[in-house]
Tab-separated table of C-alpha atoms in Angstrom:
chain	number	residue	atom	x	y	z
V	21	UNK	CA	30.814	-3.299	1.139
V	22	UNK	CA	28.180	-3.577	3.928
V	23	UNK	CA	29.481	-2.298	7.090
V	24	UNK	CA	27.276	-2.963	10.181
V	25	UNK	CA	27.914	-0.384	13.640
V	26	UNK	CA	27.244	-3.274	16.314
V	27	UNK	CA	26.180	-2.094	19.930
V	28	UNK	CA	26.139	-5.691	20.694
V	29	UNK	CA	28.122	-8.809	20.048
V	30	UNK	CA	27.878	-9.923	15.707
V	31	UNK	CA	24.620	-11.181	14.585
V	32	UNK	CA	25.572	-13.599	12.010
V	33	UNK	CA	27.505	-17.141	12.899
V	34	UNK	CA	30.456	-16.501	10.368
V	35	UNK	CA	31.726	-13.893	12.575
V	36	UNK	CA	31.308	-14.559	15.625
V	37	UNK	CA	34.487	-16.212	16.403
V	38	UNK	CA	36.533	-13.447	15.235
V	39	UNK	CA	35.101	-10.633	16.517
V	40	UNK	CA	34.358	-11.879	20.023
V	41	UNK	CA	37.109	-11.322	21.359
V	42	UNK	CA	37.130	-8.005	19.841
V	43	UNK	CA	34.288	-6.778	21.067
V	44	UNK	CA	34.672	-8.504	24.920
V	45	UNK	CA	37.558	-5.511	24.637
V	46	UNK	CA	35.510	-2.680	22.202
V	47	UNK	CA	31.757	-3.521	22.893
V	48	UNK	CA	31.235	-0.479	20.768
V	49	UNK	CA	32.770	-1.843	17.736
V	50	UNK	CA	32.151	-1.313	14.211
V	51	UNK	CA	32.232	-4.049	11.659
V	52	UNK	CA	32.576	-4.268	8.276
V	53	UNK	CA	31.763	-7.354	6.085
V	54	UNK	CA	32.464	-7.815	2.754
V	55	UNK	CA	29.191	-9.125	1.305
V	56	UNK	CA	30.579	-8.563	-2.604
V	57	UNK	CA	31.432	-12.623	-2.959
V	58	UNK	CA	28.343	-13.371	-5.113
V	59	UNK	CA	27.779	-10.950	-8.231
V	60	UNK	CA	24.599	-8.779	-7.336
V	61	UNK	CA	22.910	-9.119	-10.231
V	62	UNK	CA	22.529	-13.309	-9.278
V	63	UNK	CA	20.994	-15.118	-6.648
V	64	UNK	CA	23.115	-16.145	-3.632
V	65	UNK	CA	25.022	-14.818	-0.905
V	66	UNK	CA	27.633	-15.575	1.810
V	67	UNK	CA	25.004	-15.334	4.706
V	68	UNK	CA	22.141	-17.955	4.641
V	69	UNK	CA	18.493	-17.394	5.003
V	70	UNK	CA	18.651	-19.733	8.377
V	71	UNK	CA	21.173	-17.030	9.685
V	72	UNK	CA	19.037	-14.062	8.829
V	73	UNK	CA	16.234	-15.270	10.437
V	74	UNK	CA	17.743	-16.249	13.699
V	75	UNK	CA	18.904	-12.929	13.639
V	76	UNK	CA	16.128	-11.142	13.449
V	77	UNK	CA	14.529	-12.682	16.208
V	78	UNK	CA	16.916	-11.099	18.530
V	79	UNK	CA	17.096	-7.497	17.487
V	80	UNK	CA	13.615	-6.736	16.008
V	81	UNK	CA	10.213	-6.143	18.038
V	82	UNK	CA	7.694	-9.232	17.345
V	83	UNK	CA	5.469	-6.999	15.058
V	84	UNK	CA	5.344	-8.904	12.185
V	85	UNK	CA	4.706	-13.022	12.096
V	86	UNK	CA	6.255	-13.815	8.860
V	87	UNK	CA	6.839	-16.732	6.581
V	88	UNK	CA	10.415	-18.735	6.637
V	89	UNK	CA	11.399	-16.477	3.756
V	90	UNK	CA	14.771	-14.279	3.203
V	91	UNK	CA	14.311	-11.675	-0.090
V	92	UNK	CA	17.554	-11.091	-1.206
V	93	UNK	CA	17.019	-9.553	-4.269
V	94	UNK	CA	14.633	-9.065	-7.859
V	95	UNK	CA	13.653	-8.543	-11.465
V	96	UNK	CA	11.015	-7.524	-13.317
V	97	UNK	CA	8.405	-10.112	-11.227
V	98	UNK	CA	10.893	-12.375	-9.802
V	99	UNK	CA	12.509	-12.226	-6.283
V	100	UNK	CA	15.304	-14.623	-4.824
V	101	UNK	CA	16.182	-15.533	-1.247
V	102	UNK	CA	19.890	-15.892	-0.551
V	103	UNK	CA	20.275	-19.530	-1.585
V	104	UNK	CA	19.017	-18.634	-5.061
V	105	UNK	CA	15.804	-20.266	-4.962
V	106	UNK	CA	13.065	-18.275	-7.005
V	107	UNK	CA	9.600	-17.018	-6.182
V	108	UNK	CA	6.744	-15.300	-8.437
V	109	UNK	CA	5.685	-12.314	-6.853
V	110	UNK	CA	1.929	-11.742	-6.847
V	111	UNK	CA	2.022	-9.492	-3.482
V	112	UNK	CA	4.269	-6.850	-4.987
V	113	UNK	CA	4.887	-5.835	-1.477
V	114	UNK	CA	1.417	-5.052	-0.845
V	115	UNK	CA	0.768	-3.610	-3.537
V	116	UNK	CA	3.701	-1.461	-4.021
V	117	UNK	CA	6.052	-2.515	-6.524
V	118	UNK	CA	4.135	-1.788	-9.397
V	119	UNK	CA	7.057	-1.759	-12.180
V	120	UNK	CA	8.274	-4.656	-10.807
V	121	UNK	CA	11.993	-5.120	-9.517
V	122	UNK	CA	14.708	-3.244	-11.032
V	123	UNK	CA	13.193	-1.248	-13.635
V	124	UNK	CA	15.978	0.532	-15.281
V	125	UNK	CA	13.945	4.277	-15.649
V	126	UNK	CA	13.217	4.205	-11.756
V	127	UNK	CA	16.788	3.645	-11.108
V	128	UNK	CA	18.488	5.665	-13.520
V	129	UNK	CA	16.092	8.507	-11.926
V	130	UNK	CA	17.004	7.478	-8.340
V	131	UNK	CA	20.630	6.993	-8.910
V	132	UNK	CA	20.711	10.645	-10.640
V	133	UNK	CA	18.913	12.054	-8.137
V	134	UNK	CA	21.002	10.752	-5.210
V	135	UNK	CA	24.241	12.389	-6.660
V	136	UNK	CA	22.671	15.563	-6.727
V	137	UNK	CA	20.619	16.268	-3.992
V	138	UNK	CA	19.064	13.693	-1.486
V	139	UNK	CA	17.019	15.889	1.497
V	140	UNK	CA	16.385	19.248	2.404
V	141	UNK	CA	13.059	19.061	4.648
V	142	UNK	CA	10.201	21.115	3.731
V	143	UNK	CA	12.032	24.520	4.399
V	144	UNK	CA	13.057	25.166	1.471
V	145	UNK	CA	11.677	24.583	-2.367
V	146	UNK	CA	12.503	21.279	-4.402
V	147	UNK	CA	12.179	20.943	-8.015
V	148	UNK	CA	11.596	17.582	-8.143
V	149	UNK	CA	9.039	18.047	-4.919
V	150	UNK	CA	7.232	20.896	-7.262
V	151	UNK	CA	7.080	18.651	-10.523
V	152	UNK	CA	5.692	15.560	-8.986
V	153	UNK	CA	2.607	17.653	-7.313
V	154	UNK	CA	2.004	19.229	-10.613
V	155	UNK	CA	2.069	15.971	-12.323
V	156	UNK	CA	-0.280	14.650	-9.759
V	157	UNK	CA	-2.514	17.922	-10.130
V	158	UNK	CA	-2.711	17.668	-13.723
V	159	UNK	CA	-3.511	13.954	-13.724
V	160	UNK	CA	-6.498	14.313	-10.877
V	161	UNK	CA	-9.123	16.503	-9.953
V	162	UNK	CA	-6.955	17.933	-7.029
V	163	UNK	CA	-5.953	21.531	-7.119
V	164	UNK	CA	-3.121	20.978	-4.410
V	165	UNK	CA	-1.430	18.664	-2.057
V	166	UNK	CA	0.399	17.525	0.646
V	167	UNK	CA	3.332	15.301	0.555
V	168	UNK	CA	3.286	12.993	3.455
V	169	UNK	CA	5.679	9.439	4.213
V	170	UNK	CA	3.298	6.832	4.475
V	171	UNK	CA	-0.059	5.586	3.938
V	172	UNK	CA	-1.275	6.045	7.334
V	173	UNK	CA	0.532	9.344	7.558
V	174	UNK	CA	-1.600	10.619	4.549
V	175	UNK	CA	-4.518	9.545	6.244
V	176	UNK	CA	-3.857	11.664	9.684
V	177	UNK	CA	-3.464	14.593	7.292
V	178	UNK	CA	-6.513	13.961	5.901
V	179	UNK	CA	-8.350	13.513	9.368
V	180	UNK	CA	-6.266	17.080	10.426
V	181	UNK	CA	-7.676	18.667	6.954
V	182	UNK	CA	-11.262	17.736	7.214
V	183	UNK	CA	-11.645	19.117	10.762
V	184	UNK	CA	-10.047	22.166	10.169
V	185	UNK	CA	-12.020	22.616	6.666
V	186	UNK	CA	-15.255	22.113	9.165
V	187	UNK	CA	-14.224	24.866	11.590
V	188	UNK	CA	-13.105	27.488	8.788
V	189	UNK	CA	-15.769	26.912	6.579
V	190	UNK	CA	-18.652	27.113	8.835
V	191	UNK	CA	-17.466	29.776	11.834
V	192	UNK	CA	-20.804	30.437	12.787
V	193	UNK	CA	-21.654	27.174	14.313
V	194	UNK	CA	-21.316	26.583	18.298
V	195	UNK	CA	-19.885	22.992	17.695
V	196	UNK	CA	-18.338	22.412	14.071
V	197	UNK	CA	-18.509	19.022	12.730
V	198	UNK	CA	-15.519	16.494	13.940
V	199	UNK	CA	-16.921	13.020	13.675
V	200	UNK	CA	-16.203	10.671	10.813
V	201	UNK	CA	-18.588	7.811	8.988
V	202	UNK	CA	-15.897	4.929	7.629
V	203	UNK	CA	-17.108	1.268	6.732
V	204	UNK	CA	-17.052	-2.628	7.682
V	205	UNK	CA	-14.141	-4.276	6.051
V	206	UNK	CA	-11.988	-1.161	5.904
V	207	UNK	CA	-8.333	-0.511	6.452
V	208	UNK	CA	-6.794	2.946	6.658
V	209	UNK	CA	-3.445	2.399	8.578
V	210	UNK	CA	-2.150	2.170	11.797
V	211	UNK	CA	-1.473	5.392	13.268
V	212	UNK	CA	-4.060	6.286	15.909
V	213	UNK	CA	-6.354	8.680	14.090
V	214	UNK	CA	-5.881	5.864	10.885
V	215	UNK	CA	-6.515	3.003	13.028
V	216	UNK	CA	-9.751	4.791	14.576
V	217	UNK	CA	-11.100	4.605	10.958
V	218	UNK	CA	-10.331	0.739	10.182
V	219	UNK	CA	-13.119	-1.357	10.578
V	220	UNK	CA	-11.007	-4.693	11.761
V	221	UNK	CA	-11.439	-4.464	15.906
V	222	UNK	CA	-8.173	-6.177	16.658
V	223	UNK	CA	-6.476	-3.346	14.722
V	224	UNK	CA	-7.785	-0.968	17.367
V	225	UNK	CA	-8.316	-2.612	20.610
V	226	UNK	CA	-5.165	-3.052	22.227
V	227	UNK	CA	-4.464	0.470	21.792
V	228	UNK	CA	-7.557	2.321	22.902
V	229	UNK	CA	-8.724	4.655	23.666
V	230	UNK	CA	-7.856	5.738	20.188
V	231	UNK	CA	-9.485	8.807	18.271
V	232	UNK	CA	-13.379	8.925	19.277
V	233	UNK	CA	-15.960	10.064	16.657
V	234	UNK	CA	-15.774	7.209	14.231
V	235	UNK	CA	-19.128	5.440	13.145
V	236	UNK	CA	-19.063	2.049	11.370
V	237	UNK	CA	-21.264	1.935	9.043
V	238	UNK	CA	-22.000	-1.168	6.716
V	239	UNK	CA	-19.939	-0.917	3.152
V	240	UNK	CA	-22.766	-0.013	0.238
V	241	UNK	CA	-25.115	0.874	3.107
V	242	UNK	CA	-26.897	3.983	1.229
V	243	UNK	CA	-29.321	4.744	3.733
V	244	UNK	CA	-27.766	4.579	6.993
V	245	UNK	CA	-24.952	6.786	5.293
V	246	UNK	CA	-27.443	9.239	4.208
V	247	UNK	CA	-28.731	9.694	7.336
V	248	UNK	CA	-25.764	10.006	9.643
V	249	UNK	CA	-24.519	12.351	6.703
V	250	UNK	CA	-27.369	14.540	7.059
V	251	UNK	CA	-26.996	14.747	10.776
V	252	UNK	CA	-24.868	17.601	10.336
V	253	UNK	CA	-22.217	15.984	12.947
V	254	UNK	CA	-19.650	14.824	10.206
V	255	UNK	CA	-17.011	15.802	9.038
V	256	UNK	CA	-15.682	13.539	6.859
V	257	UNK	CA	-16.804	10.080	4.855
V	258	UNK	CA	-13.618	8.181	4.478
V	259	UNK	CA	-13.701	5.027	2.300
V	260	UNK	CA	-11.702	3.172	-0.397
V	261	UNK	CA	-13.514	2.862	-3.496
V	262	UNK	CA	-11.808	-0.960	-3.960
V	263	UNK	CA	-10.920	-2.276	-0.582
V	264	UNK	CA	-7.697	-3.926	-0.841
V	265	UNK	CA	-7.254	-5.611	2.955
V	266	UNK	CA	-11.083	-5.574	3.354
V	267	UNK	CA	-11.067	-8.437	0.816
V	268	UNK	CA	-11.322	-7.293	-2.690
V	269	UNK	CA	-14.736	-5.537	-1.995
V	270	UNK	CA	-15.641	-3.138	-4.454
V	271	UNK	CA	-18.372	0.068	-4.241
V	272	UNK	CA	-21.160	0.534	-6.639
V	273	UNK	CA	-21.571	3.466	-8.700
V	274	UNK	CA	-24.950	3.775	-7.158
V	275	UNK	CA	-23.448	4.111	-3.290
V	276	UNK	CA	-20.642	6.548	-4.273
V	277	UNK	CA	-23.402	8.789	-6.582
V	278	UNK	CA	-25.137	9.469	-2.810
V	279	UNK	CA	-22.194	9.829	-0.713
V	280	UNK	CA	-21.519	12.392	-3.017
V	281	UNK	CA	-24.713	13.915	-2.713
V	282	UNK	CA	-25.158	13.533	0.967
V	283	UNK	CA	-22.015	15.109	1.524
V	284	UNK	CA	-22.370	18.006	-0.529
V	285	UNK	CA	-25.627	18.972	0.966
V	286	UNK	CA	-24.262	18.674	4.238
V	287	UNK	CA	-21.091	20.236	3.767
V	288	UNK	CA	-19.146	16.925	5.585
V	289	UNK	CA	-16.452	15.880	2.811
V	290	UNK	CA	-15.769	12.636	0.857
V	291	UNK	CA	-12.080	10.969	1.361
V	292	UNK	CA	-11.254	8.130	-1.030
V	293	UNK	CA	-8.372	6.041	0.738
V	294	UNK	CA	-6.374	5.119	-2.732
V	295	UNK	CA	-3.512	4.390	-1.115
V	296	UNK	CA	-3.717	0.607	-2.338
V	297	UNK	CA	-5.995	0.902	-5.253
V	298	UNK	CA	-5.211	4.441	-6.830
V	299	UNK	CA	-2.371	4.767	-9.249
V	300	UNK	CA	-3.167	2.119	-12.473
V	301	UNK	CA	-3.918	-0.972	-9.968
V	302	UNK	CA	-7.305	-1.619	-11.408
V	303	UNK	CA	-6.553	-0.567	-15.058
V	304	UNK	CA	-7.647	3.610	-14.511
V	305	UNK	CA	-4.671	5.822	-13.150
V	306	UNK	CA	-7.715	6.318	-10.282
V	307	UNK	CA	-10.228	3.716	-8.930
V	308	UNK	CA	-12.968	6.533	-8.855
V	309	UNK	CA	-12.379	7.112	-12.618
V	310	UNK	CA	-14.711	4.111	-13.282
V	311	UNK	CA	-17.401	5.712	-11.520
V	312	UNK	CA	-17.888	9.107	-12.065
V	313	UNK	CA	-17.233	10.399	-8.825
V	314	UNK	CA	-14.918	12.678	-7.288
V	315	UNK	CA	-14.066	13.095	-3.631
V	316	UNK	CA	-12.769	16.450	-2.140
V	317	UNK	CA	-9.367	14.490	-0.923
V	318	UNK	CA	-7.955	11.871	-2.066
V	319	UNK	CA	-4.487	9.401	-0.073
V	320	UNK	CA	-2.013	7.672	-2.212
V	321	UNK	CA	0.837	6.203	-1.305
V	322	UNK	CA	2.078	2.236	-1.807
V	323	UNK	CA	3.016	2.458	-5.575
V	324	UNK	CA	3.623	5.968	-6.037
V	325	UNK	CA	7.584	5.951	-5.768
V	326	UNK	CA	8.314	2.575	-7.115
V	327	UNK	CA	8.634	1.122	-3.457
V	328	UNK	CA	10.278	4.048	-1.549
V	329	UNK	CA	8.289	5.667	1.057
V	330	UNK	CA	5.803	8.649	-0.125
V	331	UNK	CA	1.847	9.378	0.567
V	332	UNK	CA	0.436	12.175	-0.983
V	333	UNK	CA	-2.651	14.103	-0.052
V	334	UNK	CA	-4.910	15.723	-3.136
V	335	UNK	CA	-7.224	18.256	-2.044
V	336	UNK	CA	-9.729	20.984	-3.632
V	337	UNK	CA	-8.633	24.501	-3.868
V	338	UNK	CA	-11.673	24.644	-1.340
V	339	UNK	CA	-10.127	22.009	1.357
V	340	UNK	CA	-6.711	23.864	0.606
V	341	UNK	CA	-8.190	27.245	1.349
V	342	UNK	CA	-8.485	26.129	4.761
V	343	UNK	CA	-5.091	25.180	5.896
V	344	UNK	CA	-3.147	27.649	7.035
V	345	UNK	CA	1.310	27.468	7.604
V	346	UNK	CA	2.659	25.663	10.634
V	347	UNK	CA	-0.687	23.598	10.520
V	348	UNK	CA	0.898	20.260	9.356
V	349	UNK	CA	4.312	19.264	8.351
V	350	UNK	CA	6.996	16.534	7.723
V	351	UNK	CA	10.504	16.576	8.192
V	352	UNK	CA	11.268	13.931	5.099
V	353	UNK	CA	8.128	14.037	3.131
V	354	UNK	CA	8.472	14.782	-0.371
V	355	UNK	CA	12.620	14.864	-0.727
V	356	UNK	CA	14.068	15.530	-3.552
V	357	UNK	CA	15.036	11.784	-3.856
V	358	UNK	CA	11.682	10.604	-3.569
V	359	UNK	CA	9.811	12.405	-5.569
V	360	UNK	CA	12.393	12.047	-8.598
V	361	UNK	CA	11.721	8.369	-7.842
V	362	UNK	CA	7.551	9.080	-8.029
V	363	UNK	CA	8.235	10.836	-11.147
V	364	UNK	CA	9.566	7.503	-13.148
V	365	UNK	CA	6.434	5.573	-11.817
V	366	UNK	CA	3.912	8.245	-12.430
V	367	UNK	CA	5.089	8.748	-15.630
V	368	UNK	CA	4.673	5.117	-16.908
V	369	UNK	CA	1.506	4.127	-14.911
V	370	UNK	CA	0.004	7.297	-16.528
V	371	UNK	CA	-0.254	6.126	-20.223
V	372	UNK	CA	-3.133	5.211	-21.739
V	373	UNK	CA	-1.443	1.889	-23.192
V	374	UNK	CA	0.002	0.944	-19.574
V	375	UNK	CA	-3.474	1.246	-18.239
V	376	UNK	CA	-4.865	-0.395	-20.882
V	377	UNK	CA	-2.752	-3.288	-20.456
V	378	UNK	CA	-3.428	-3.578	-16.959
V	379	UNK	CA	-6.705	-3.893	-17.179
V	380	UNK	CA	-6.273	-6.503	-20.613
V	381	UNK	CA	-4.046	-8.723	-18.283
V	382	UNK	CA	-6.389	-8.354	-15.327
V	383	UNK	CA	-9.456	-9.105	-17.344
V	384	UNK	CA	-7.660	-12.046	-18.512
V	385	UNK	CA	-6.705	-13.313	-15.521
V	386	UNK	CA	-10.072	-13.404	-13.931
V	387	UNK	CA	-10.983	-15.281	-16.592
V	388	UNK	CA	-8.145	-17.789	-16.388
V	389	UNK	CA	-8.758	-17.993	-12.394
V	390	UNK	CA	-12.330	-18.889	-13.048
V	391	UNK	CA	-11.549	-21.367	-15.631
V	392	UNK	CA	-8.892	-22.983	-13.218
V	393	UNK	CA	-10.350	-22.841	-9.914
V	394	UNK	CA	-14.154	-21.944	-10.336
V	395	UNK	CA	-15.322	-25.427	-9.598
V	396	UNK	CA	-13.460	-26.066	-6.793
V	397	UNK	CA	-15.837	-26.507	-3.961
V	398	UNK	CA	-13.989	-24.479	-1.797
V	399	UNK	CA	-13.749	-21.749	-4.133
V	400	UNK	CA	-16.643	-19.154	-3.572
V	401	UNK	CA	-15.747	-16.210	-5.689
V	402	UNK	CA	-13.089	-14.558	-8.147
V	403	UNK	CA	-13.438	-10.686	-8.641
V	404	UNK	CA	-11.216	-7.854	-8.664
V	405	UNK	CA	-10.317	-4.648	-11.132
V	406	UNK	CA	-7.388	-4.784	-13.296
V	407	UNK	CA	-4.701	-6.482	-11.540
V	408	UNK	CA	-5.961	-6.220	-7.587
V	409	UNK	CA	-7.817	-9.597	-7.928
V	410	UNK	CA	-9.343	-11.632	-5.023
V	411	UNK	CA	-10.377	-15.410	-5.041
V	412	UNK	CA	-12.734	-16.231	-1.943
V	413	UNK	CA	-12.889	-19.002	-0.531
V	414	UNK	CA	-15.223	-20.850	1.807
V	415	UNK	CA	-12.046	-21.601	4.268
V	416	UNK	CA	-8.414	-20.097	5.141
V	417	UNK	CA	-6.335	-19.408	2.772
V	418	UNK	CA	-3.570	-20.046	4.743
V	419	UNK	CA	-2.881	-23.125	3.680
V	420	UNK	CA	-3.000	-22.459	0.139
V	421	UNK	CA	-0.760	-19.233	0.827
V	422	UNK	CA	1.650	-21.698	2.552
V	423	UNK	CA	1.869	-24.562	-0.665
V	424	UNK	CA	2.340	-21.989	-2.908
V	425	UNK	CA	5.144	-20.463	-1.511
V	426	UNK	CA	6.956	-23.794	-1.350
V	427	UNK	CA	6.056	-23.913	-5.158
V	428	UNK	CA	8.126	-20.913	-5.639
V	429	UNK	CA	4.693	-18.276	-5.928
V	430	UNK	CA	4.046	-15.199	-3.248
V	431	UNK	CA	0.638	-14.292	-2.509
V	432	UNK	CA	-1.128	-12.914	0.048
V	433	UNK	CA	-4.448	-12.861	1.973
V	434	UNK	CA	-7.263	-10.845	2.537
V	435	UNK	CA	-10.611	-9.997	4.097
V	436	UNK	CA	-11.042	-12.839	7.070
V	437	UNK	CA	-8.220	-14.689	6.040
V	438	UNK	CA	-10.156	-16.391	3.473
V	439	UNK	CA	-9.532	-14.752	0.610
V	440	UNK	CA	-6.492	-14.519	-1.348
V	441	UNK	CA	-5.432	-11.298	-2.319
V	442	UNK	CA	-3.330	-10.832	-6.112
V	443	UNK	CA	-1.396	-8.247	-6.138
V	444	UNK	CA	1.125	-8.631	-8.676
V	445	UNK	CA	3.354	-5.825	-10.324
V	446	UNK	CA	1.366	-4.100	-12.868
V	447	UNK	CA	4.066	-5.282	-15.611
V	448	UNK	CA	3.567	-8.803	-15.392
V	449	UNK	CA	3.085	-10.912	-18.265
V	450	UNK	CA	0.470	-13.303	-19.372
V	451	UNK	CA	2.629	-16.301	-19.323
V	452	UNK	CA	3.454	-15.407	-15.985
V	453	UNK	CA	-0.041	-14.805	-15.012
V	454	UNK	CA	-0.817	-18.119	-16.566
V	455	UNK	CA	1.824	-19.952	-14.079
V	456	UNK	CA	0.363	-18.615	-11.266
V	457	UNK	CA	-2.819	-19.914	-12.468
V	458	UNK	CA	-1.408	-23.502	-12.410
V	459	UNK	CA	0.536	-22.851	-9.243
V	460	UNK	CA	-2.532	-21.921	-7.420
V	461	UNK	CA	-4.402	-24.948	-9.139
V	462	UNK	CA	-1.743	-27.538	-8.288
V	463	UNK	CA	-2.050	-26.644	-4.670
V	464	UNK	CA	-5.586	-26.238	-4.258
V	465	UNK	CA	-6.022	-29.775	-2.682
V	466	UNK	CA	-4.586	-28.440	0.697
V	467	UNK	CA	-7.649	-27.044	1.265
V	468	UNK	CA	-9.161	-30.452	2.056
V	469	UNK	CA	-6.833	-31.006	4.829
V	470	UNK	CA	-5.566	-34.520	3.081
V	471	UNK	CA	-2.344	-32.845	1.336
């Protein structure tokens, strides 16, 4: 049973007649509609994707310009709009359904969790809130951390933690480092401190002034870095070590090796943004893994619970040291709920054989992409790490984005728009990898403008 409190006259067309007169008596009244006439566990429901839509462009803010697509529900890598037509899912919701849809562990541990305790805020201890940080502690180089609700959210706290690490750490200094070095092509969130940091100026323009102190500097750029490091003015280097929205762009051993450096002779700390890349997405439980190099924090969030909202913030004992209570907080972060959730992802991602897999199946994909699409003029590029995989191309993507979806597949951009960004869930199969291969090829004449 779905039952929808209206403020306003019914959304959806199959009710209007009965309940208008109804509510030209009650405009405050509640409504109840039985969606149970189609078995959840199969495609198609009462109300129509056409419905939905209209609806939606009546009582939501014009945020988000998205396709003619209604998600009603999923498994494993399959979603279905309400008509029970089927799409592939290589976007994962950005990047955050990494078991898929449905995965029987994550809901037996959600399902459990919600009968015996759901919230308590961060006044009081949670077990599950205490075994998922040290889970997350054991697996990492961290030494603590902060549960946040978001992405962007983990971000501000990291912003908060490296200025206040600045002013307790060095006390003796007139002006303690608050500025921040991030790079071209990055993308931290949307928050205002987070947006300050990403690179993309339409992100941050119609909202400014937003949080001053930010220098751009170009990604792999080792000796402007070094220098602005060294100025003693920093506080932070935020970057991702695979940039996800920047357009599959990944860091060389060589550039992270002397941000490391820099910033430990300086006494500014290094942030890796992991929030899309971290947690198994290219084949280590960590991005960094593959290249030595450890940061002093660390931001998660998309895949961590299993596509329920959660950041997390993992910090040094030093970094720690410096917050003190009251200093930052969240109402909702870490619940009892959520965090039983994270624990059902963490644990799988975390296996040597998952990992291992993931990167197997991304390798092989690459491979497959640049068998299938390589000599394509319009096709510039095909890298990635494990399964976040870009294919560049020398035009928009949008049209190719668009075919595919009418061929039943659900990608994504990236970069400028003209690169396509793979995101799938990190249990996909081969043979499922392989039809997205020959989705992607079928539709590949678009790009000439003919089909």
């Amino acid at each position: 049973m779905l039952s929808l409190h209206l403020l306003k006259p019914p959304i959806f067309a199959g009710a209007r007649s009965t309940l208008a007169r109804a509510n030209a008596a009650t405009p405050r009244a509640c409504l109840s509609l039985d969606v149970r006439t189609v078995d959840q566990s199969k495609p198609g429901v009462a109300v129509g994707s056409q419905e939905v839509m209209e609806a939606e462009g009546r009582v939501l803010v014009g945020t988000y310009k998205r396709p003619p697509v209604v998600l009603y529900s999923g498994k494993g890598c399959k979603l279905y709009d309400p008509e029970g037509r089927e799409y592939l899912d290589l976007y994962s919701g950005i990047a955050v359904n990494a078991l898929g849809h449905g995965d029987p562990d994550w809901i037996r541990a959600v399902t459990e969790q919600a009968r015996t305790l759901t919230h308590v805020s961060n006044a009081y201890y949670s077990i599950p809130q205490v075994e998922l940080a040290k889970r997350l502690v054991a697996c990492s180089f961290a030494d603590r951390l902060f549960f946040s609700n978001s992405g962007t959210e983990a971000n501000e706290a990291a912003i908060k933690f490296a200025r206040k690490f600045q002013r307790f750490s060095f006390p003796e200094k007139k002006e303690p480092a608050t500025e921040f070095i991030s790079f071209t092509n990055s993308f931290h969130g949307r928050t205002m401190g987070a947006v300050a940091l990403t690179s993309k100026e339409h992100y941050r323009s119609p909202f400014e002034p937003v949080m001053p102190g930010v220098t751009f500097l170009e990604y792999g750029d080792i000796q402007a870095a070094t220098k602005l490091i060294h100025s003693g003015k920093i506080a932070a280097v935020f970057l991702e070590p695979l940039q996800g929205e920047g357009g599959i762009l990944s860091a060389t051993k060589e550039f992270l090796q002397s941000l490391r450096g820099a910033c430990d002779d300086s006494g500014s700390l290094l942030v890796f943004d992991e929030v899309q890349c971290g947690l198994g997405r290219t084949g280590y439980l960590w991005a960094h893994e593959a290249y030595g190099v450890f940061p002093d924090i660390m931001t998660l969030a998309k895949p961590l619970a299993g596509g329920l909202p959660i950041g997390a913030v993992l910090v040094t004992e030093k970094v720690a040291a410096s917050i003190k209570y009251g200093e930052h907080g969240s109402t909702f972060a870490g619940g009892p709920l959520i965090c039983n959730a994270a624990l059902s992802v963490l644990n799988k991602i975390s296996k040597t054989e998952f990992l291992s897999s993931v990167s197997n199946k991304g390798q092989y994909f690459k491979e497959l992409l640049t068998k299938k699409l390589g000599k394509n003029p319009h096709v510039r590029e095909v890298r990635g790490s494990g399964l976040i995989v870009g294919v560049e191309l020398d035009v928009s993507a949008s049209p190719l984005v668009d075919a595919c979806r009418n061929l039943g597949l659900l990608i994504i951009t990236a970069g400028k728009g003209n690169v396509l960004r793979l995101v799938p869930p990190l249990i996909i199969s081969k043979q499922e990898l392989e039809h997205a291969a020959e989705v992607l090829l079928e539709c590949l004449p678009v790009l000439d403008g003919s089909n």
